[in-house]
mmCIF file of C-alpha atoms and ligand atoms in Angstrom:
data_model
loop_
_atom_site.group_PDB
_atom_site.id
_atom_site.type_symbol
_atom_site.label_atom_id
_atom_site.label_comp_id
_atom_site.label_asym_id
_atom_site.label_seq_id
_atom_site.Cartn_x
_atom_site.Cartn_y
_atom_site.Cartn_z
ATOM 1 C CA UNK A 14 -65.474 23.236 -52.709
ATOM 2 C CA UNK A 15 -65.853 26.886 -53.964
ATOM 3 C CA UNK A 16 -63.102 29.631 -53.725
ATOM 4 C CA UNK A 17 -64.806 31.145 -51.141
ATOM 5 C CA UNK A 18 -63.500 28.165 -48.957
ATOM 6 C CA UNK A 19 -60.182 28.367 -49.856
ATOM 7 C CA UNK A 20 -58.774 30.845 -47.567
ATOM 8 C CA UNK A 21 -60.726 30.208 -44.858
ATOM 9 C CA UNK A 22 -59.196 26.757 -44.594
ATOM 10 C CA UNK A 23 -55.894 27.779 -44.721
ATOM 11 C CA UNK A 24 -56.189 30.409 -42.239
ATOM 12 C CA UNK A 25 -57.345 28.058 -39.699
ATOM 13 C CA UNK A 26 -54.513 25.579 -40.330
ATOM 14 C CA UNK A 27 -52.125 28.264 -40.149
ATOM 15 C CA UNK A 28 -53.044 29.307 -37.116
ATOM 16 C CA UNK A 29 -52.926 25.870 -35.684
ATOM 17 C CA UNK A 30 -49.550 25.011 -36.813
ATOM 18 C CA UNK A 31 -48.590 28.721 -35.370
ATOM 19 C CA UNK A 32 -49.722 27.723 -32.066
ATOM 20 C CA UNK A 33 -46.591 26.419 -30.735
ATOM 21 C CA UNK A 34 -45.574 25.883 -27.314
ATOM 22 C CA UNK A 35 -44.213 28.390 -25.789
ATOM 23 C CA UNK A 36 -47.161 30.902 -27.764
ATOM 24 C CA UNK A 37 -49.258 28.614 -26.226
ATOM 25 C CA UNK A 38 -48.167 29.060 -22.636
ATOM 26 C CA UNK A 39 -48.302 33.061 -23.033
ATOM 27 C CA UNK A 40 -51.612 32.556 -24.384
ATOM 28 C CA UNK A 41 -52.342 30.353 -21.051
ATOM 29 C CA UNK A 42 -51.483 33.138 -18.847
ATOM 30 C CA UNK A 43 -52.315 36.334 -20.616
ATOM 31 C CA UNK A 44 -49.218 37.745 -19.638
ATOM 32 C CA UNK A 45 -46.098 38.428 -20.210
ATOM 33 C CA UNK A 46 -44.803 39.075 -17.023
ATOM 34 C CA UNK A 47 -41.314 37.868 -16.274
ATOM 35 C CA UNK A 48 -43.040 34.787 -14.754
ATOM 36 C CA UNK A 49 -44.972 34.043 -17.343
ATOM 37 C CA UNK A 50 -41.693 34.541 -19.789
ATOM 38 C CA UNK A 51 -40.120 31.940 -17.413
ATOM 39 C CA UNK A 52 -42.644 29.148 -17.589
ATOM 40 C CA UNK A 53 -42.507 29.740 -21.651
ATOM 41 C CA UNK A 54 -39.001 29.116 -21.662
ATOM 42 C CA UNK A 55 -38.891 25.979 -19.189
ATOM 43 C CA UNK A 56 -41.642 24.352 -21.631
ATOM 44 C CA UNK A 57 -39.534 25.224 -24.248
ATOM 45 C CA UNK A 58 -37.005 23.536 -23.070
ATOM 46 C CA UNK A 59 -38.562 20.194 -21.793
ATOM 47 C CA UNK A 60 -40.040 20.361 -25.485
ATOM 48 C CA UNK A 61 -35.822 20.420 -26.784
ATOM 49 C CA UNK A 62 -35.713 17.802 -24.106
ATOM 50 C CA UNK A 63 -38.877 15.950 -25.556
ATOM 51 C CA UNK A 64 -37.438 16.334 -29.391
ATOM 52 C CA UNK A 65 -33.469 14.839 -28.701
ATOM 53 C CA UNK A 66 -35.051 12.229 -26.545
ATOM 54 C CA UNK A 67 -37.685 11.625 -29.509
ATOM 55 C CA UNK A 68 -34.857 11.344 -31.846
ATOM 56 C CA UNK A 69 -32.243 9.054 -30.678
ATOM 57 C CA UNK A 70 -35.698 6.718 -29.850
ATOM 58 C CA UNK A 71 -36.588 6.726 -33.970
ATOM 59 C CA UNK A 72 -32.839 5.099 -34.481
ATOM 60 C CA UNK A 73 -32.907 2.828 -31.478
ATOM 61 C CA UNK A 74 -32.255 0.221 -33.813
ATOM 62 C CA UNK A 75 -29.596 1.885 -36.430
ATOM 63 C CA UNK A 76 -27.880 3.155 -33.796
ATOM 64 C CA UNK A 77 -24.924 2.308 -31.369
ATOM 65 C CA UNK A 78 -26.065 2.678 -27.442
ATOM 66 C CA UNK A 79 -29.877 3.023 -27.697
ATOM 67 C CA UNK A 80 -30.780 -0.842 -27.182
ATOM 68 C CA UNK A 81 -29.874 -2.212 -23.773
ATOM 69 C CA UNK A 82 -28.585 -1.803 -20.232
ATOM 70 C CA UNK A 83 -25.985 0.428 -19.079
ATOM 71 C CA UNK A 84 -24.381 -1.824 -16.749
ATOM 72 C CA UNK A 85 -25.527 0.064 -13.334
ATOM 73 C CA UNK A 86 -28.182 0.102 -11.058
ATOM 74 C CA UNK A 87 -30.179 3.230 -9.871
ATOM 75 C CA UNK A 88 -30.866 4.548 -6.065
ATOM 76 C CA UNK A 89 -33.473 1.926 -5.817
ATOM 77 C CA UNK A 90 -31.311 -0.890 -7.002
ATOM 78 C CA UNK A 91 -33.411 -1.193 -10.532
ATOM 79 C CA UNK A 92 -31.093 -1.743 -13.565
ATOM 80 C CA UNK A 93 -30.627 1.115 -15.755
ATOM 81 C CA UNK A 94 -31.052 1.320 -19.310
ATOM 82 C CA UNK A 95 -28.660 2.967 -21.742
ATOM 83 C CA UNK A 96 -31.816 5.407 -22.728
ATOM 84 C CA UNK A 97 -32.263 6.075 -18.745
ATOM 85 C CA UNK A 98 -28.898 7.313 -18.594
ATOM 86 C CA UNK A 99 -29.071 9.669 -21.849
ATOM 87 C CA UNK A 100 -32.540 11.011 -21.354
ATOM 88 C CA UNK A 101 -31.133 11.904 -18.249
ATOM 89 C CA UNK A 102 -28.654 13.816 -19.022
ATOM 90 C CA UNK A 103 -30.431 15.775 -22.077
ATOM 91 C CA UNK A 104 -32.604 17.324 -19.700
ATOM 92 C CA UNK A 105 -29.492 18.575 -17.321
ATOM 93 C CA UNK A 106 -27.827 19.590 -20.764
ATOM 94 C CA UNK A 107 -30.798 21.679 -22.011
ATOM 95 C CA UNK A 108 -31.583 23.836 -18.858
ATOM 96 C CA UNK A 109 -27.108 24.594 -18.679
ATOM 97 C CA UNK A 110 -26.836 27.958 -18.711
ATOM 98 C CA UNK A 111 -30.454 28.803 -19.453
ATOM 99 C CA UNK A 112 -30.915 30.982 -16.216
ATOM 100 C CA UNK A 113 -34.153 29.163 -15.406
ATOM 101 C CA UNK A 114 -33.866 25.719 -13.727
ATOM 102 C CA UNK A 115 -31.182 26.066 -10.277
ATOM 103 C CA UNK A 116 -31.909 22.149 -9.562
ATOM 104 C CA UNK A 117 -33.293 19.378 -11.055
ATOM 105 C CA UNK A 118 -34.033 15.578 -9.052
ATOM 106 C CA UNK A 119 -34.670 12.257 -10.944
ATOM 107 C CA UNK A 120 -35.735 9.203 -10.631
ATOM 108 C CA UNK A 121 -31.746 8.477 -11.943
ATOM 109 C CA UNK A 122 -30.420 10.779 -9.370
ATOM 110 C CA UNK A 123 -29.739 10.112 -5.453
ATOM 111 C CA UNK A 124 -29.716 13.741 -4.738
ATOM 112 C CA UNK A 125 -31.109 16.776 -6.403
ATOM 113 C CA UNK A 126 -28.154 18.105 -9.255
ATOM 114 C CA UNK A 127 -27.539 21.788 -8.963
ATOM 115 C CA UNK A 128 -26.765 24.339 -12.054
ATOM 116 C CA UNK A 129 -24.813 26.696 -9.753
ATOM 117 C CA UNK A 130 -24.732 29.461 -12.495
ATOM 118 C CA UNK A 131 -28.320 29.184 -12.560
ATOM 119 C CA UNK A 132 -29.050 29.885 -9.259
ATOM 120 C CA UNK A 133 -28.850 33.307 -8.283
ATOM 121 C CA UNK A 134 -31.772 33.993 -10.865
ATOM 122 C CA UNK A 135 -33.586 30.401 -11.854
ATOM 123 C CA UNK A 136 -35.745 30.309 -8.799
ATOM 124 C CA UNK A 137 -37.667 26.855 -10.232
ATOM 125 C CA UNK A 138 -36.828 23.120 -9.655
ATOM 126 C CA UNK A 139 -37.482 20.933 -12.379
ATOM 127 C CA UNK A 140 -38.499 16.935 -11.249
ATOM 128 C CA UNK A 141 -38.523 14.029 -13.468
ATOM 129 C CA UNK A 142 -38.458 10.538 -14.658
ATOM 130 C CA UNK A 143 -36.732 10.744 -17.842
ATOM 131 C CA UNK A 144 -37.933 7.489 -19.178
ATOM 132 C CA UNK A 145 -40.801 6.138 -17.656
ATOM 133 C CA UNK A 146 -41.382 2.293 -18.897
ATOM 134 C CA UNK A 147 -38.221 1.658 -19.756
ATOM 135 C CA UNK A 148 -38.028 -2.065 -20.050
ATOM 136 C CA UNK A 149 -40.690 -0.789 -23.762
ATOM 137 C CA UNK A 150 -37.899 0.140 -24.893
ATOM 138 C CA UNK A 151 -35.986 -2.961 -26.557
ATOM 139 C CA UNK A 152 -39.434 -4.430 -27.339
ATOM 140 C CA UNK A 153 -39.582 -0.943 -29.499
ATOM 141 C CA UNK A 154 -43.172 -0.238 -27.486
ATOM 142 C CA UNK A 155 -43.877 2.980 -26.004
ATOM 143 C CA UNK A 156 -42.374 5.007 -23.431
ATOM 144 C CA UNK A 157 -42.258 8.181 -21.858
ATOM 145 C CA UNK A 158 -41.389 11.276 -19.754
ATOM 146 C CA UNK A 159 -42.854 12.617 -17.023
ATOM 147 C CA UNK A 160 -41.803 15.644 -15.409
ATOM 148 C CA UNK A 161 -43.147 18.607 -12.872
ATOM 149 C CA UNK A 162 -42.160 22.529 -12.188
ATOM 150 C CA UNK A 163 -41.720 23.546 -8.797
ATOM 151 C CA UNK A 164 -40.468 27.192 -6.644
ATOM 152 C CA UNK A 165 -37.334 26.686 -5.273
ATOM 153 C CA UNK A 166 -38.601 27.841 -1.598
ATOM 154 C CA UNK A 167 -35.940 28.936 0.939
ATOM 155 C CA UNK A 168 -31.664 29.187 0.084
ATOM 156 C CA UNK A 169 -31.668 25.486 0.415
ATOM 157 C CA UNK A 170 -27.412 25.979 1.151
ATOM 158 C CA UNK A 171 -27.222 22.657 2.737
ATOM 159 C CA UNK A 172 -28.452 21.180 -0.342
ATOM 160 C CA UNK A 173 -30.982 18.865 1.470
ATOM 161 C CA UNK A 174 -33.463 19.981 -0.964
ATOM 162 C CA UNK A 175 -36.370 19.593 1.918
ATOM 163 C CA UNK A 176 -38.786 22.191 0.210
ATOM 164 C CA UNK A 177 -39.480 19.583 -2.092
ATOM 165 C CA UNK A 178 -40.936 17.175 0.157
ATOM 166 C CA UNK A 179 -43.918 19.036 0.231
ATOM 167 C CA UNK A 180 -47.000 17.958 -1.566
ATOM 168 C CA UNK A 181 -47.961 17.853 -5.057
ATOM 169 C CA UNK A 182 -50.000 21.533 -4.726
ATOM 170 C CA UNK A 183 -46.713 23.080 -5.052
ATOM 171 C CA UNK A 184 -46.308 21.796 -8.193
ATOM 172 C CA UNK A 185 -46.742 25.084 -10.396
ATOM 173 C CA UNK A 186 -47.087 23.256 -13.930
ATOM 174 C CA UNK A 187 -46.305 19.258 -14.851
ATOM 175 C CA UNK A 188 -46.691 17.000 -17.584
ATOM 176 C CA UNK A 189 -45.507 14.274 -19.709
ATOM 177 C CA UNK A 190 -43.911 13.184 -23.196
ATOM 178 C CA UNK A 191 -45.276 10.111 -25.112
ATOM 179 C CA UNK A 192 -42.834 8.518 -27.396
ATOM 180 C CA UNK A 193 -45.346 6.396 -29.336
ATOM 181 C CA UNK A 194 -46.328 6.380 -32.855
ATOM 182 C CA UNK A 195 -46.080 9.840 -32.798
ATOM 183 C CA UNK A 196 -44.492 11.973 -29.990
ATOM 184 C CA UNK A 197 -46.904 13.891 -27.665
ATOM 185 C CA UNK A 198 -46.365 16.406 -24.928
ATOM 186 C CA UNK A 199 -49.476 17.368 -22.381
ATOM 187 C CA UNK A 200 -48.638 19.536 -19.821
ATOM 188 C CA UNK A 201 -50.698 21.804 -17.709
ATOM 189 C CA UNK A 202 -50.283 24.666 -15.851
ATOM 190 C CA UNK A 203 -52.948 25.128 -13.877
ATOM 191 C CA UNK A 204 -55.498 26.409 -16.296
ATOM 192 C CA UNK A 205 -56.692 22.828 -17.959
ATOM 193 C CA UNK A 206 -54.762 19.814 -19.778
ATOM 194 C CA UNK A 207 -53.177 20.302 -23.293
ATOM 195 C CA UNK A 208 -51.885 18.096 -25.924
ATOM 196 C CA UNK A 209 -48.993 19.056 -29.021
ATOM 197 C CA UNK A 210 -47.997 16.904 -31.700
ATOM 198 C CA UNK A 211 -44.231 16.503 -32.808
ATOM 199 C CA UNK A 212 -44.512 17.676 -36.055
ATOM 200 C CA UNK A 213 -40.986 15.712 -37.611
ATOM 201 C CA UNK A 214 -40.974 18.217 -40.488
ATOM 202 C CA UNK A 215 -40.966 21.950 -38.546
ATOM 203 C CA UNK A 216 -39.617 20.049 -35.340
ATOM 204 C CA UNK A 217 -42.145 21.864 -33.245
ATOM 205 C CA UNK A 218 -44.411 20.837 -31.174
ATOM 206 C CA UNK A 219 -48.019 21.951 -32.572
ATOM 207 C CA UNK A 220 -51.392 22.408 -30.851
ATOM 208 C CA UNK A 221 -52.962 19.226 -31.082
ATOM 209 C CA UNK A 222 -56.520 19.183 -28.363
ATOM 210 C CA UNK A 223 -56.912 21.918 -25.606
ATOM 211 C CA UNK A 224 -59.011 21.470 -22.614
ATOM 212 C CA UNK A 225 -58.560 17.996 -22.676
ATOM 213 C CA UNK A 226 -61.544 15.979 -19.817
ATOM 214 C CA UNK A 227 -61.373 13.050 -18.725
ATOM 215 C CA UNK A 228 -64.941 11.138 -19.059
ATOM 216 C CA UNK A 229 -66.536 10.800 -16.111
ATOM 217 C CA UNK A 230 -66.174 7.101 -16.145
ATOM 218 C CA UNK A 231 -64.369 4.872 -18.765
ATOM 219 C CA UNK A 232 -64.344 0.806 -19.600
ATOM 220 C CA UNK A 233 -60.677 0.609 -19.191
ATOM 221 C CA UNK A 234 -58.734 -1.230 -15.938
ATOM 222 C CA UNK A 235 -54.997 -0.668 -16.101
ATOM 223 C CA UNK A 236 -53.449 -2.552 -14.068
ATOM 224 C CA UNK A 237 -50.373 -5.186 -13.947
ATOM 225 C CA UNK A 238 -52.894 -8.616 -12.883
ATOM 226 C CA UNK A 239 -50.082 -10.452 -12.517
ATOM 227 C CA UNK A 240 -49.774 -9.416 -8.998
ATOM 228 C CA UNK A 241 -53.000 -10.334 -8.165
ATOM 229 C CA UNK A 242 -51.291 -12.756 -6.176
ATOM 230 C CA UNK A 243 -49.854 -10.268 -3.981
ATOM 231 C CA UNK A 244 -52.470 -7.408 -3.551
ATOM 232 C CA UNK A 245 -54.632 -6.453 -0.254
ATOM 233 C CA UNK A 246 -57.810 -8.343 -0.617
ATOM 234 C CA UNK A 247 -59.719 -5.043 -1.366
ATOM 235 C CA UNK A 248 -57.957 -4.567 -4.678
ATOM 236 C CA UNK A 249 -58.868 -8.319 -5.240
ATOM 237 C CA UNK A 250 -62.136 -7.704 -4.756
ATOM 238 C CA UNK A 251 -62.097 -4.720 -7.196
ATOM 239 C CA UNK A 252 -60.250 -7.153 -10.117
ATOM 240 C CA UNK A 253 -63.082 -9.334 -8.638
ATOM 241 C CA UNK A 254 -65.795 -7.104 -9.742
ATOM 242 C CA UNK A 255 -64.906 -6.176 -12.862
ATOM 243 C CA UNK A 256 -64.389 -9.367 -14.174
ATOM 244 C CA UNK A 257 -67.779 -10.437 -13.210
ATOM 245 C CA UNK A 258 -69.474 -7.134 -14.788
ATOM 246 C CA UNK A 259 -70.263 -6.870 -18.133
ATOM 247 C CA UNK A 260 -68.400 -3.225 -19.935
ATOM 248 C CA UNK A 261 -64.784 -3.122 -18.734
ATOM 249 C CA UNK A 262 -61.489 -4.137 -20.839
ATOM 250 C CA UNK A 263 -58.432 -4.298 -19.652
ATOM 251 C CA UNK A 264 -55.000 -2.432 -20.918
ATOM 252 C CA UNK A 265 -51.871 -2.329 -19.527
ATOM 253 C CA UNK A 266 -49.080 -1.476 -21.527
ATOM 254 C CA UNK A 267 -46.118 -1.739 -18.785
ATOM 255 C CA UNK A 268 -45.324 2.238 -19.092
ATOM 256 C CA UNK A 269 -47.235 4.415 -17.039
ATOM 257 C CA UNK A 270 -47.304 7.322 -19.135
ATOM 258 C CA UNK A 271 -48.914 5.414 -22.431
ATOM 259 C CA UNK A 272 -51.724 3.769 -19.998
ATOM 260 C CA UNK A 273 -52.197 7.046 -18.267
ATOM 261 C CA UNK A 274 -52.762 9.155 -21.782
ATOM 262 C CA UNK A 275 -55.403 6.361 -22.478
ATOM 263 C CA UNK A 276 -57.160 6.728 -19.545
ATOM 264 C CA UNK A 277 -57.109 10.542 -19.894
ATOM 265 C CA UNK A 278 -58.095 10.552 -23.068
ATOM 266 C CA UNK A 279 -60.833 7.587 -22.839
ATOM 267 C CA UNK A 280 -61.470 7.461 -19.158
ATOM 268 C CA UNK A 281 -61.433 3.945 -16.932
ATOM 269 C CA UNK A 282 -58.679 4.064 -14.162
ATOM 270 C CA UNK A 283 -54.845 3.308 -13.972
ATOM 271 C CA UNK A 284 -54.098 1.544 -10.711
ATOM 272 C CA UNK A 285 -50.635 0.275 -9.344
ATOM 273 C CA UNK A 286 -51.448 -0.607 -5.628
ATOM 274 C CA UNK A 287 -49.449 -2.114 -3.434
ATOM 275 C CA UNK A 288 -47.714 -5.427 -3.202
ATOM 276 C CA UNK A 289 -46.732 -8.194 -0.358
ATOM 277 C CA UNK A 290 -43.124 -7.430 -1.571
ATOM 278 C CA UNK A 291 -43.340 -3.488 -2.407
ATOM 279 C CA UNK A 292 -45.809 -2.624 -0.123
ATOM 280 C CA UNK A 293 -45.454 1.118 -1.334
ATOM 281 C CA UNK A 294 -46.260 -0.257 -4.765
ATOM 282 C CA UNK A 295 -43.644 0.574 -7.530
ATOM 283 C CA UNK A 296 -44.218 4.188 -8.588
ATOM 284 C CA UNK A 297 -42.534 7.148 -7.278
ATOM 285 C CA UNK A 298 -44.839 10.111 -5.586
ATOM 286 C CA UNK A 299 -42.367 13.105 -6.393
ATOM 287 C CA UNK A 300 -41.768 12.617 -10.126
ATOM 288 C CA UNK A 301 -44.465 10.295 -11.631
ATOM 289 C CA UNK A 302 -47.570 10.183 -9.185
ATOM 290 C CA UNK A 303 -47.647 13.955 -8.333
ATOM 291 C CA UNK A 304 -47.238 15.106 -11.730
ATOM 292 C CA UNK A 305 -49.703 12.789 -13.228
ATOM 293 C CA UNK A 306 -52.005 13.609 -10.330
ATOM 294 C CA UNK A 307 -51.770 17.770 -11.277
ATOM 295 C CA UNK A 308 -53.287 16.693 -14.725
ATOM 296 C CA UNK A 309 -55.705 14.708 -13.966
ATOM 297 C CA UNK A 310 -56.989 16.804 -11.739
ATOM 298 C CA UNK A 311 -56.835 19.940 -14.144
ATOM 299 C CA UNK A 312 -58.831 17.644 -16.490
ATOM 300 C CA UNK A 313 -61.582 16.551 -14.166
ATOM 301 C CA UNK A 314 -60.318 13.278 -12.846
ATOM 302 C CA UNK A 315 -58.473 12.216 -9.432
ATOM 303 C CA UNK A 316 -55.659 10.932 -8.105
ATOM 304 C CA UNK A 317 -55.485 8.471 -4.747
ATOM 305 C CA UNK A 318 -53.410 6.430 -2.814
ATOM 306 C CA UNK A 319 -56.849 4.698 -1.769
ATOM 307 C CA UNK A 320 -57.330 6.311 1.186
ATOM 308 C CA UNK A 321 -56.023 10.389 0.159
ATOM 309 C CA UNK A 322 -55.691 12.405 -2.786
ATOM 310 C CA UNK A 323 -52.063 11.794 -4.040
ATOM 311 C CA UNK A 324 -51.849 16.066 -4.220
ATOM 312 C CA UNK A 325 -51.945 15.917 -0.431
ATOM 313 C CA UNK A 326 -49.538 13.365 0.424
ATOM 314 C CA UNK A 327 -46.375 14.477 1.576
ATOM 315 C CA UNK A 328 -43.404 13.102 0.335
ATOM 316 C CA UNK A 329 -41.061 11.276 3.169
ATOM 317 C CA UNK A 330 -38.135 11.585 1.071
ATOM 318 C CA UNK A 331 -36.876 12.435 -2.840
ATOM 319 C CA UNK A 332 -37.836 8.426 -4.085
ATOM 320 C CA UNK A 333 -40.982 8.090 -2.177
ATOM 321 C CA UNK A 334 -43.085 5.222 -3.879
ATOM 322 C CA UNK A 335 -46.939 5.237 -3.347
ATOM 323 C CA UNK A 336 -49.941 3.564 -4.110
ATOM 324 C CA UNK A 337 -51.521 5.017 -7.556
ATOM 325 C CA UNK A 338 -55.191 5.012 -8.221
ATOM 326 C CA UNK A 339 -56.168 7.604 -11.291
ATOM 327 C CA UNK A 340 -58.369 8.293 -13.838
ATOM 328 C CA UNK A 341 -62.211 8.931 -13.968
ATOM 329 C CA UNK A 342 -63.412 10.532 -11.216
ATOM 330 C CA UNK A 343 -66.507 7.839 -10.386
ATOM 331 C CA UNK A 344 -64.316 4.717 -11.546
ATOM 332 C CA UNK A 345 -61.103 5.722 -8.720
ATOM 333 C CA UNK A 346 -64.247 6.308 -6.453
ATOM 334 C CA UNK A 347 -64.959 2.851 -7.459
ATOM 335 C CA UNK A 348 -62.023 1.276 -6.226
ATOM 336 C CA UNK A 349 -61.754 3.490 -2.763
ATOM 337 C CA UNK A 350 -65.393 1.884 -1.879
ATOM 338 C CA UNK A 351 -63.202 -1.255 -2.058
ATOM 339 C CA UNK A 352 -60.507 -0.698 -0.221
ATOM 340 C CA UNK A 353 -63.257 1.664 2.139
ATOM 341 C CA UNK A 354 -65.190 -2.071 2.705
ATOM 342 C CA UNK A 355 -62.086 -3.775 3.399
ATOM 343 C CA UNK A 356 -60.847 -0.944 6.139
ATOM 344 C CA UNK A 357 -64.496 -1.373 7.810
ATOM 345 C CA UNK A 358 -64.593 -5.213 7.626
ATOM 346 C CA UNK A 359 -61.081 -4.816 9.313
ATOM 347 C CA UNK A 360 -62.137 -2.533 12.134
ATOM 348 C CA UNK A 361 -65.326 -4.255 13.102
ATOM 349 C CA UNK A 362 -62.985 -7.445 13.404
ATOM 350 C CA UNK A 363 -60.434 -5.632 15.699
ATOM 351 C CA UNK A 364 -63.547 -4.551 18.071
ATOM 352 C CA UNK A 365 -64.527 -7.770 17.831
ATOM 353 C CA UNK A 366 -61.170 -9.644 19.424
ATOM 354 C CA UNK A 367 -60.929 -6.562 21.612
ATOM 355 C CA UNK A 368 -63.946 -7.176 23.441
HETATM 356 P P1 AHM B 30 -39.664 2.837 -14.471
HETATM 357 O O1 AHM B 30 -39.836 4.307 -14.292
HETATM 358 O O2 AHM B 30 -38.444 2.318 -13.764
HETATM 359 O O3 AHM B 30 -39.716 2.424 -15.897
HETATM 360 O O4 AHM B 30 -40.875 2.085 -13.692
HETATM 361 C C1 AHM B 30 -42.170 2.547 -13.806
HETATM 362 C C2 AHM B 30 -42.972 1.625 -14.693
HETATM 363 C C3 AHM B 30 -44.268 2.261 -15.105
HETATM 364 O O5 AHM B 30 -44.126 2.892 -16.328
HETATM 365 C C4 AHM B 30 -45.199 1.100 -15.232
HETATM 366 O O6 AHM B 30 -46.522 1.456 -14.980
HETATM 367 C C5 AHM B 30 -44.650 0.154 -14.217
HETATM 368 O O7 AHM B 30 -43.316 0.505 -13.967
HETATM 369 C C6 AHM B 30 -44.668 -1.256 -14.726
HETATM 370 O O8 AHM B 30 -44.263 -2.097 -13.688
HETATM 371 P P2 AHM B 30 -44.637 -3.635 -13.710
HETATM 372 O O9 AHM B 30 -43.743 -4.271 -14.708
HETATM 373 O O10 AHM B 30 -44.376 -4.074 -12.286
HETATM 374 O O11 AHM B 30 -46.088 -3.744 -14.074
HETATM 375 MG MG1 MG B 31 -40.985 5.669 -14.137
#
């Protein structure tokens, strides 16, 4: 290597370790109005969020309170984890008195929780699963956060919260957290899909790939088989076909987000249909499908509930559930000609008893 080289080099790693988060957001939108101040600081603070939740995860085994349930169940009657209930509350804790964030709704909260101080000037609702795949957790596999920045529309002063039951193209910027060998944040907000890497030593989160596609197909399935069983027969016939076809693998990890960063990253398609005894399937339209949906969208891919995009479904109420089918645009095309088959097959035998 000559001299020459040197500085070169180290000019473009500086300025890749420089590109932090919240530089990165300004850069994003080439402003710095006060709204473009505002999303910078929100990242920044899911990124605190992101770090503390990061942390306690790396001593889940040294540690007091990590490991294990907390003794309760949630609004929709699943046991909650000691790391639910924690990750939880960081992200209340980091937007207190930050001005930004008036509400926030979880997947650990029955209602929406309010910042009252925040209101008169944090216009933005922040929705989230704090820890997504949390049964990982004690098997010390991989879990994650997802998370999604709305408008607060309207004085919402009976706290009903209804301007959030609107669909997922209201979502102004979304994203997730992987805690996994390393931890990674993606987020988007509206102008493409980008990935930072937890650097342990600075603590910052530092530009890792911009512009992130999705292939336009992939070789992975993701999908829990074990409730084959259970499925519509046009998601049997899908699992049908691609066992019988040479070039697909399948990879399910049990937490959405770490199967959902695969597929983005290597294309295929992440589906969690529904089921004879959760009909809805399992996964929650406000906080993990709509979010998800945003970036896989921004990053070429699609989102469906097998019949409509996810971004256009409206939510019924805060814990909606929904069928997920993501990833690749030609492979969740795949699976709709399924369930598309099954729907005609269906019809032509209703005509058929009718006449
Ligand atoms: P959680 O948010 O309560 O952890 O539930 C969501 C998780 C997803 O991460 C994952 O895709 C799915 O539940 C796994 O469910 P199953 O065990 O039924 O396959
Ligand atoms: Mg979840």
């Amino acid at each position: 290597m000559t001299d020459a080289y040197q500085p070169r080099i180290q000019e473009r790693s500086l300025d890749r370790d420089c590109t932090t988060l919240s530089r990165h957001v300004l850069q994003q939108l080439q402003s710095f109005s006060s709204e473009a101040q505002d999303l910078s600081a929100l990242m920044n603070r899911i990124a605190l969020a992101g770090k503390l939740i990061s942390r306690r995860l790396s001593q889940a085994g040294i540690m007091a309170g990590v490991l294990g349930f907390a003794g309760t169940e949630n609004v929709q009657g699943e046991s909650v984890k000691k790391m639910d209930v924690y990750a939880n509350d960081v992200f209340i804790s980091v937007f207190q008195q930050s001005g930004l964030v008036c509400r926030l709704a979880s997947e650990e909260m029955e209602k929406p929780y309010y910042i009252p101080e925040n209101c008169p000037i944090g216009r933005y609702t922040l929705v989230y699963d704090p820890i997504d795949g949390s049964s990982n957790i004690d098997a010390n596999l991989n879990v994650g956060s997802i998370f999604a920045i709305r408008r607060q529309e309207g004085s919402d002063e009976d706290g009903s919260a209804s301007d959030l039951l609107q669909s997922g193209r209201k979502q102004i910027g979304a994203g997730y957290i992987l805690y996994g060998p390393s931890t990674i944040l993606v987020y988007s907000i509206g102008t493409g899909v980008h990935a930072f890497t937890l650097d342990p030593s600075l603590g910052e989160f530092i530009l890792w790939q911009e512009n992130i596609r999705v292939p336009d197909r992939g070789s992975v399935y993701s999908v829990n088989e074990g409730n084959f069983w259970q499925w519509d027969e046009s998601i049997r016939d899908y699992i049908r076909y691609v066992h019988r076809h040479e070039g697909y693998t399948g990879r399910y990890s049990g937490a959405l987000v770490g199967d959902f960063h695969r597929v983005l990253l290597q294309g295929g398609v992440f589906l969690y249909p529904g089921t004879l005894k959760k009909p809805e399937g399992k996964l929650r339209l406000l906080y993990e499908c709509a979010p998800l949906a945003y970036l896989m969208e921004q990053a070429g891919g699609r989102a469906s509930n097998g019949t409509q995009n996810i971004l256009d479904v409206v939510s019924g109420h805060l814990h909606q559930r929904t069928p997920f089918i993501t990833g690749s645009p030609e492979d969740v095309a795949l699976v709709e000609s399924f369930i598309q088959e099954r729907d005609r097959i269906k019809e032509d035998e209703q005509l058929l008893t009718r006449s």
